CSV table of N, CA and C in Angstrom, one decimal:
chain,number,residue,atom,x,y,z
P,1,MET,N,20.7,-18.1,-15.7
P,1,MET,CA,21.9,-18.3,-14.8
P,1,MET,C,22.4,-19.8,-15.2
P,2,SER,N,23.7,-19.9,-15.4
P,2,SER,CA,24.1,-21.2,-15.9
P,2,SER,C,24.3,-22.1,-14.6
P,3,HIS,N,24.6,-23.4,-14.8
P,3,HIS,CA,24.9,-24.3,-13.8
P,3,HIS,C,26.2,-23.8,-12.9
P,4,ASP,N,27.3,-23.4,-13.6
P,4,ASP,CA,28.4,-22.9,-13.0
P,4,ASP,C,28.1,-21.7,-12.2
P,5,ASP,N,27.4,-20.8,-12.7
P,5,ASP,CA,27.1,-19.6,-11.9
P,5,ASP,C,26.2,-19.9,-10.5
P,6,LEU,N,25.4,-20.9,-10.8
P,6,LEU,CA,24.5,-21.4,-9.7
P,6,LEU,C,25.4,-22.0,-8.5
P,7,LEU,N,26.4,-22.9,-8.9
P,7,LEU,CA,27.3,-23.5,-8.0
P,7,LEU,C,28.2,-22.4,-7.3
P,8,GLY,N,28.7,-21.4,-8.1
P,8,GLY,CA,29.5,-20.3,-7.6
P,8,GLY,C,28.6,-19.4,-6.6
P,9,ALA,N,27.3,-19.3,-6.9
P,9,ALA,CA,26.6,-18.5,-6.0
P,9,ALA,C,26.4,-19.2,-4.7
P,10,LEU,N,26.3,-20.5,-4.8
P,10,LEU,CA,26.2,-21.4,-3.5
P,10,LEU,C,27.4,-21.3,-2.6
P,11,ASP,N,28.6,-21.4,-3.2
P,11,ASP,CA,29.7,-21.4,-2.4
P,11,ASP,C,30.3,-20.0,-2.2
P,12,GLY,N,29.6,-18.9,-2.7
P,12,GLY,CA,30.1,-17.5,-2.4
P,12,GLY,C,31.1,-17.0,-3.3
P,13,THR,N,31.7,-17.8,-4.4
P,13,THR,CA,32.7,-17.3,-5.2
P,13,THR,C,32.2,-16.5,-6.4
P,14,ASN,N,31.0,-16.7,-6.7
P,14,ASN,CA,30.4,-15.9,-7.8
P,14,ASN,C,28.9,-15.7,-7.4
P,15,PRO,N,28.7,-14.5,-6.6
P,15,PRO,CA,27.4,-14.4,-6.1
P,15,PRO,C,26.4,-14.1,-7.2
P,16,ALA,N,25.3,-14.6,-6.9
P,16,ALA,CA,24.1,-14.4,-7.9
P,16,ALA,C,23.7,-13.1,-7.9
P,17,PRO,N,23.3,-12.6,-9.2
P,17,PRO,CA,22.6,-11.2,-9.3
P,17,PRO,C,21.4,-11.2,-8.5
P,18,ALA,N,21.2,-9.9,-8.0
P,18,ALA,CA,19.9,-9.8,-7.3
P,18,ALA,C,18.7,-9.9,-8.2
P,19,PRO,N,17.7,-10.5,-7.7
P,19,PRO,CA,16.5,-10.6,-8.7
P,19,PRO,C,16.0,-9.2,-8.9
P,20,SER,N,15.3,-9.1,-10.1
P,20,SER,CA,14.7,-7.7,-10.5
P,20,SER,C,13.3,-8.0,-10.8
P,21,ALA,N,12.7,-6.8,-10.7
P,21,ALA,CA,11.2,-6.8,-11.0
P,21,ALA,C,11.1,-7.0,-12.4
P,22,PRO,N,9.9,-7.7,-12.8
P,22,PRO,CA,9.7,-7.8,-14.3
P,22,PRO,C,9.7,-6.3,-15.0
P,23,ALA,N,10.1,-6.3,-16.2
P,23,ALA,CA,10.1,-5.0,-16.9
P,23,ALA,C,8.7,-4.4,-16.8
P,24,GLY,N,8.8,-3.1,-16.6
P,24,GLY,CA,7.5,-2.3,-16.5
P,24,GLY,C,6.8,-2.5,-15.2
P,25,ARG,N,7.2,-3.2,-14.2
P,25,ARG,CA,6.5,-3.2,-13.0
P,25,ARG,C,7.4,-2.9,-11.9
P,26,PRO,N,7.1,-2.1,-11.0
P,26,PRO,CA,7.9,-1.7,-9.9
P,26,PRO,C,8.1,-2.9,-8.9
P,27,SER,N,9.2,-3.0,-8.1
P,27,SER,CA,9.3,-4.1,-7.1
P,27,SER,C,8.5,-3.9,-6.1
P,28,SER,N,8.2,-2.6,-5.5
P,28,SER,CA,7.3,-2.3,-4.5
P,28,SER,C,6.9,-0.9,-4.6
P,29,GLY,N,5.7,-0.5,-3.9
P,29,GLY,CA,5.2,0.8,-3.9
P,29,GLY,C,6.0,1.8,-3.5
P,30,THR,N,6.8,1.7,-2.4
P,30,THR,CA,7.6,2.7,-1.8
P,30,THR,C,8.9,2.8,-2.5
P,31,GLU,N,9.5,1.7,-2.9
P,31,GLU,CA,10.8,1.6,-3.8
P,31,GLU,C,10.7,2.4,-5.2
P,32,ALA,N,9.3,2.1,-5.8
P,32,ALA,CA,9.1,2.5,-7.1
P,32,ALA,C,8.8,4.0,-7.2
P,33,ARG,N,8.5,4.7,-6.2
P,33,ARG,CA,8.1,6.0,-6.4
P,33,ARG,C,9.4,6.9,-6.5
P,34,SER,N,9.2,7.9,-7.3
P,34,SER,CA,10.3,8.9,-7.5
P,34,SER,C,10.7,9.5,-6.3
P,35,ALA,N,11.7,10.2,-6.3
P,35,ALA,CA,12.3,11.0,-5.1
P,35,ALA,C,11.2,12.1,-4.7
P,36,SER,N,10.7,12.8,-5.8
P,36,SER,CA,9.8,14.0,-5.6
P,36,SER,C,8.5,13.3,-4.9
P,37,ALA,N,8.0,12.0,-5.4
P,37,ALA,CA,6.6,11.5,-4.8
P,37,ALA,C,7.0,10.8,-3.4
P,38,ALA,N,8.2,10.5,-3.1
P,38,ALA,CA,8.5,9.9,-1.9
P,38,ALA,C,8.3,10.8,-0.5
P,39,ASP,N,8.2,12.1,-0.8
P,39,ASP,CA,7.9,13.1,0.2
P,39,ASP,C,6.4,13.2,0.3
P,40,GLN,N,5.6,12.8,-0.6
P,40,GLN,CA,4.2,13.1,-0.6
P,40,GLN,C,3.5,11.9,-0.6
P,41,GLN,N,2.2,11.9,0.0
P,41,GLN,CA,1.5,10.6,0.1
P,41,GLN,C,0.6,10.5,-1.2
P,42,VAL,N,0.6,9.6,-2.0
P,42,VAL,CA,0.0,9.5,-3.2
P,42,VAL,C,-1.0,8.3,-3.3
P,43,CYS,N,-2.1,8.2,-4.0
P,43,CYS,CA,-3.1,7.4,-4.0
P,43,CYS,C,-2.7,6.0,-4.2
P,44,SER,N,-3.3,5.1,-3.5
P,44,SER,CA,-2.9,3.6,-3.6
P,44,SER,C,-3.4,2.9,-4.8
P,45,ARG,N,-4.5,3.5,-5.5
P,45,ARG,CA,-5.1,2.9,-6.7
P,45,ARG,C,-3.9,2.7,-7.7
P,46,LYS,N,-3.8,1.4,-8.3
P,46,LYS,CA,-2.8,1.1,-9.3
P,46,LYS,C,-2.9,2.0,-10.4
P,47,GLY,N,-1.6,2.6,-10.7
P,47,GLY,CA,-1.4,3.5,-11.9
P,47,GLY,C,-1.8,5.0,-11.5
P,48,CYS,N,-2.3,5.3,-10.5
P,48,CYS,CA,-2.7,6.5,-10.2
P,48,CYS,C,-1.6,7.4,-9.3
P,49,GLY,N,-1.2,8.5,-9.7
P,49,GLY,CA,-0.1,9.3,-9.0
P,49,GLY,C,-0.5,10.5,-8.3
P,50,HIS,N,-1.9,10.7,-8.1
P,50,HIS,CA,-2.5,11.8,-7.6
P,50,HIS,C,-2.1,11.9,-6.2
P,51,LEU,N,-2.1,13.2,-5.4
P,51,LEU,CA,-2.0,13.2,-4.1
P,51,LEU,C,-3.2,12.6,-3.4
P,52,ALA,N,-3.0,12.0,-2.2
P,52,ALA,CA,-4.1,11.4,-1.5
P,52,ALA,C,-4.8,12.4,-0.6
P,53,ALA,N,-6.0,12.3,-0.6
P,53,ALA,CA,-6.9,13.1,0.2
P,53,ALA,C,-7.7,12.4,1.3
P,54,TRP,N,-7.7,11.1,1.3
P,54,TRP,CA,-8.3,10.3,2.1
P,54,TRP,C,-7.5,9.0,2.6
P,55,ARG,N,-7.7,8.5,3.7
P,55,ARG,CA,-7.0,7.4,4.3
P,55,ARG,C,-8.1,6.2,4.7
P,56,LEU,N,-7.9,5.2,4.0
P,56,LEU,CA,-8.8,4.1,4.2
P,56,LEU,C,-8.2,2.9,5.1
P,57,GLU,N,-8.8,2.8,6.3
P,57,GLU,CA,-8.3,1.8,7.2
P,57,GLU,C,-9.0,0.6,7.1
P,58,TRP,N,-8.3,-0.5,7.1
P,58,TRP,CA,-8.9,-1.7,6.8
P,58,TRP,C,-8.2,-2.8,7.6
P,59,ASN,N,-8.7,-4.1,7.7
P,59,ASN,CA,-8.1,-5.2,8.0
P,59,ASN,C,-8.8,-6.4,7.6
P,60,ASN,N,-8.0,-7.6,7.5
P,60,ASN,CA,-8.6,-8.9,7.2
P,60,ASN,C,-8.8,-9.6,8.4
P,61,PRO,N,-10.1,-9.8,8.9
P,61,PRO,CA,-10.3,-10.4,10.1
P,61,PRO,C,-9.9,-11.9,10.2
P,62,ARG,N,-9.7,-12.5,9.0
P,62,ARG,CA,-9.2,-14.0,9.0
P,62,ARG,C,-7.8,-14.0,9.2
P,63,ILE,N,-6.9,-12.9,9.0
P,63,ILE,CA,-5.5,-12.9,9.2
P,63,ILE,C,-5.1,-12.0,10.3
P,64,HIS,N,-5.7,-10.8,10.5
P,64,HIS,CA,-5.4,-9.8,11.4
P,64,HIS,C,-6.2,-9.7,12.7
P,65,ALA,N,-5.3,-9.4,13.8
P,65,ALA,CA,-6.1,-9.1,15.1
P,65,ALA,C,-7.1,-7.9,14.8
P,66,PRO,N,-8.2,-8.0,15.7
P,66,PRO,CA,-9.2,-6.9,15.3
P,66,PRO,C,-8.7,-5.4,15.5
P,67,GLU,N,-7.6,-5.3,16.4
P,67,GLU,CA,-7.3,-3.9,16.5
P,67,GLU,C,-6.2,-3.4,15.5
P,68,ARG,N,-5.8,-4.4,14.7
P,68,ARG,CA,-4.8,-4.0,13.6
P,68,ARG,C,-5.4,-3.3,12.5
P,69,ARG,N,-4.7,-2.3,11.9
P,69,ARG,CA,-5.4,-1.6,10.9
P,69,ARG,C,-4.1,-1.3,9.8
P,70,LYS,N,-4.5,-1.8,8.6
P,70,LYS,CA,-3.6,-1.4,7.4
P,70,LYS,C,-4.3,-0.3,6.7
P,71,THR,N,-3.5,0.5,6.0
P,71,THR,CA,-3.9,1.7,5.4
P,71,THR,C,-3.8,1.8,3.9
P,72,TRP,N,-4.7,2.2,3.2
P,72,TRP,CA,-4.6,2.8,1.8
P,72,TRP,C,-4.9,4.0,1.7
P,73,LEU,N,-4.2,4.8,0.8
P,73,LEU,CA,-4.5,6.1,0.6
P,73,LEU,C,-5.3,6.3,-0.7
P,74,ALA,N,-6.1,7.5,-0.7
P,74,ALA,CA,-6.9,7.5,-1.9
P,74,ALA,C,-7.1,9.1,-2.2
P,75,CYS,N,-7.0,9.3,-3.6
P,75,CYS,CA,-7.3,10.7,-4.0
P,75,CYS,C,-8.7,10.8,-4.1
P,76,GLU,N,-9.2,12.0,-4.5
P,76,GLU,CA,-10.7,12.4,-4.6
P,76,GLU,C,-11.2,11.4,-5.6
P,77,ASP,N,-10.6,11.1,-6.6
P,77,ASP,CA,-11.3,10.3,-7.7
P,77,ASP,C,-11.5,8.8,-7.5
P,78,HIS,N,-10.6,8.3,-6.7
P,78,HIS,CA,-10.6,6.9,-6.2
P,78,HIS,C,-11.1,6.5,-4.9
P,79,GLN,N,-11.4,7.5,-4.0
P,79,GLN,CA,-11.8,7.2,-2.7
P,79,GLN,C,-13.0,6.2,-2.7
P,80,HIS,N,-14.0,6.5,-3.5
P,80,HIS,CA,-15.2,5.6,-3.6
P,80,HIS,C,-15.0,4.2,-4.2
P,81,TRP,N,-14.1,4.2,-5.2
P,81,TRP,CA,-13.8,2.9,-5.9
P,81,TRP,C,-13.0,2.0,-4.8
P,82,LEU,N,-12.0,2.5,-4.3
P,82,LEU,CA,-11.3,1.7,-3.2
P,82,LEU,C,-12.1,1.4,-2.0
P,83,ALA,N,-12.9,2.3,-1.5
P,83,ALA,CA,-13.8,2.1,-0.4
P,83,ALA,C,-14.7,0.8,-0.8
P,84,ASP,N,-15.3,0.9,-2.0
P,84,ASP,CA,-16.3,-0.1,-2.3
P,84,ASP,C,-15.6,-1.5,-2.4
P,85,TYR,N,-14.2,-1.4,-2.8
P,85,TYR,CA,-13.6,-2.7,-3.2
P,85,TYR,C,-13.3,-3.3,-1.7
P,86,LEU,N,-12.9,-2.5,-0.8
P,86,LEU,CA,-12.7,-3.1,0.6
P,86,LEU,C,-13.9,-3.4,1.2
P,87,GLN,N,-15.0,-2.6,1.1
P,87,GLN,CA,-16.3,-3.0,1.7
P,87,GLN,C,-16.9,-4.2,1.2
P,88,SER,N,-16.8,-4.4,0.0
P,88,SER,CA,-17.5,-5.6,-0.7
P,88,SER,C,-16.8,-6.9,-0.1
P,89,ARG,N,-15.6,-6.7,0.3
P,89,ARG,CA,-15.0,-7.9,0.9
P,89,ARG,C,-15.0,-7.9,2.5
P,90,GLY,N,-15.7,-7.0,3.1
P,90,GLY,CA,-15.8,-7.1,4.6
P,90,GLY,C,-14.5,-6.6,5.2
P,91,LEU,N,-13.7,-5.8,4.5
P,91,LEU,CA,-12.4,-5.5,5.1
P,91,LEU,C,-12.3,-3.9,5.6
P,92,LEU,N,-13.2,-3.2,5.1
P,92,LEU,CA,-13.2,-1.7,5.2
P,92,LEU,C,-13.5,-1.5,6.9
P,93,ARG,N,-12.7,-0.6,7.6
P,93,ARG,CA,-13.0,-0.2,8.9
P,93,ARG,C,-13.4,1.3,9.0
P,94,ASP,N,-12.6,2.1,8.3
P,94,ASP,CA,-12.9,3.5,8.5
P,94,ASP,C,-12.2,4.2,7.3
P,95,VAL,N,-12.9,5.3,7.0
P,95,VAL,CA,-12.6,6.3,5.9
P,95,VAL,C,-12.4,7.6,6.6
P,96,LEU,N,-11.1,8.3,6.6
P,96,LEU,CA,-10.7,9.4,7.2
P,96,LEU,C,-10.0,10.4,6.3
P,97,PRO,N,-10.5,11.6,6.4
P,97,PRO,CA,-9.8,12.7,5.6
P,97,PRO,C,-8.3,12.9,5.9
P,98,LEU,N,-7.5,13.2,5.0
P,98,LEU,CA,-6.2,13.6,5.3
P,98,LEU,C,-6.0,15.1,5.4
P,99,ALA,N,-5.2,15.6,6.3
P,99,ALA,CA,-4.9,17.1,6.3
P,99,ALA,C,-4.0,17.3,5.2
P,100,SER,N,-3.6,18.5,5.0
P,100,SER,CA,-2.7,19.0,3.8
P,100,SER,C,-1.4,18.4,4.0
P,101,ASN,N,-1.0,18.2,5.3
P,101,ASN,CA,0.3,17.6,5.7
P,101,ASN,C,0.5,16.2,5.6
P,102,GLY,N,-0.6,15.4,5.2
P,102,GLY,CA,-0.7,13.9,4.9
P,102,GLY,C,-1.1,13.3,6.2
P,103,THR,N,-1.5,14.0,7.5
P,103,THR,CA,-2.2,13.3,8.5
P,103,THR,C,-3.5,13.4,8.5
P,104,ASP,N,-4.2,12.6,9.3
P,104,ASP,CA,-5.6,12.5,9.4
P,104,ASP,C,-5.9,13.8,10.2
P,105,THR,N,-7.2,14.2,9.9
P,105,THR,CA,-7.8,15.3,10.7
P,105,THR,C,-8.6,15.0,12.0
P,106,ARG,N,-8.6,13.8,12.5
P,106,ARG,CA,-9.2,13.5,13.7
P,106,ARG,C,-8.4,14.3,14.9
P,107,GLU,N,-9.1,14.6,15.9
P,107,GLU,CA,-8.4,15.4,16.9
P,107,GLU,C,-7.8,14.2,17.8
P,108,LYS,N,-6.7,14.4,18.3
P,108,LYS,CA,-6.0,13.5,19.1
P,108,LYS,C,-6.3,13.7,20.4
P,109,ASP,N,-6.4,12.5,21.3
P,109,ASP,CA,-6.7,12.6,22.7
P,109,ASP,C,-5.3,13.0,23.4
P,110,SER,N,-5.6,14.0,24.4
P,110,SER,CA,-4.4,14.4,25.1
P,110,SER,C,-4.2,13.6,26.3
């Protein structure tokens, strides 16, 4: 961006282009997924596009309240790898299977 472009962006006469992700890297997990994958839950392991079969619940006790849960999804092939990764850092709280519709299989309290 040239100096004139920057000044124009600041006064609104020449808006700056939106920042883009580096080539070859998606800007975020949900935005980067294709339309067909957006309806399905896929494994959180980088580079994996397989359907998730497990939900790994975790939190970082240094920055999250104890009741807060973040979720990673895992396919059959990566469930142990992702669980080991979180467990070795003291972050893993629970590993739950997903039903075929993408929800967990725990029974809900009525």
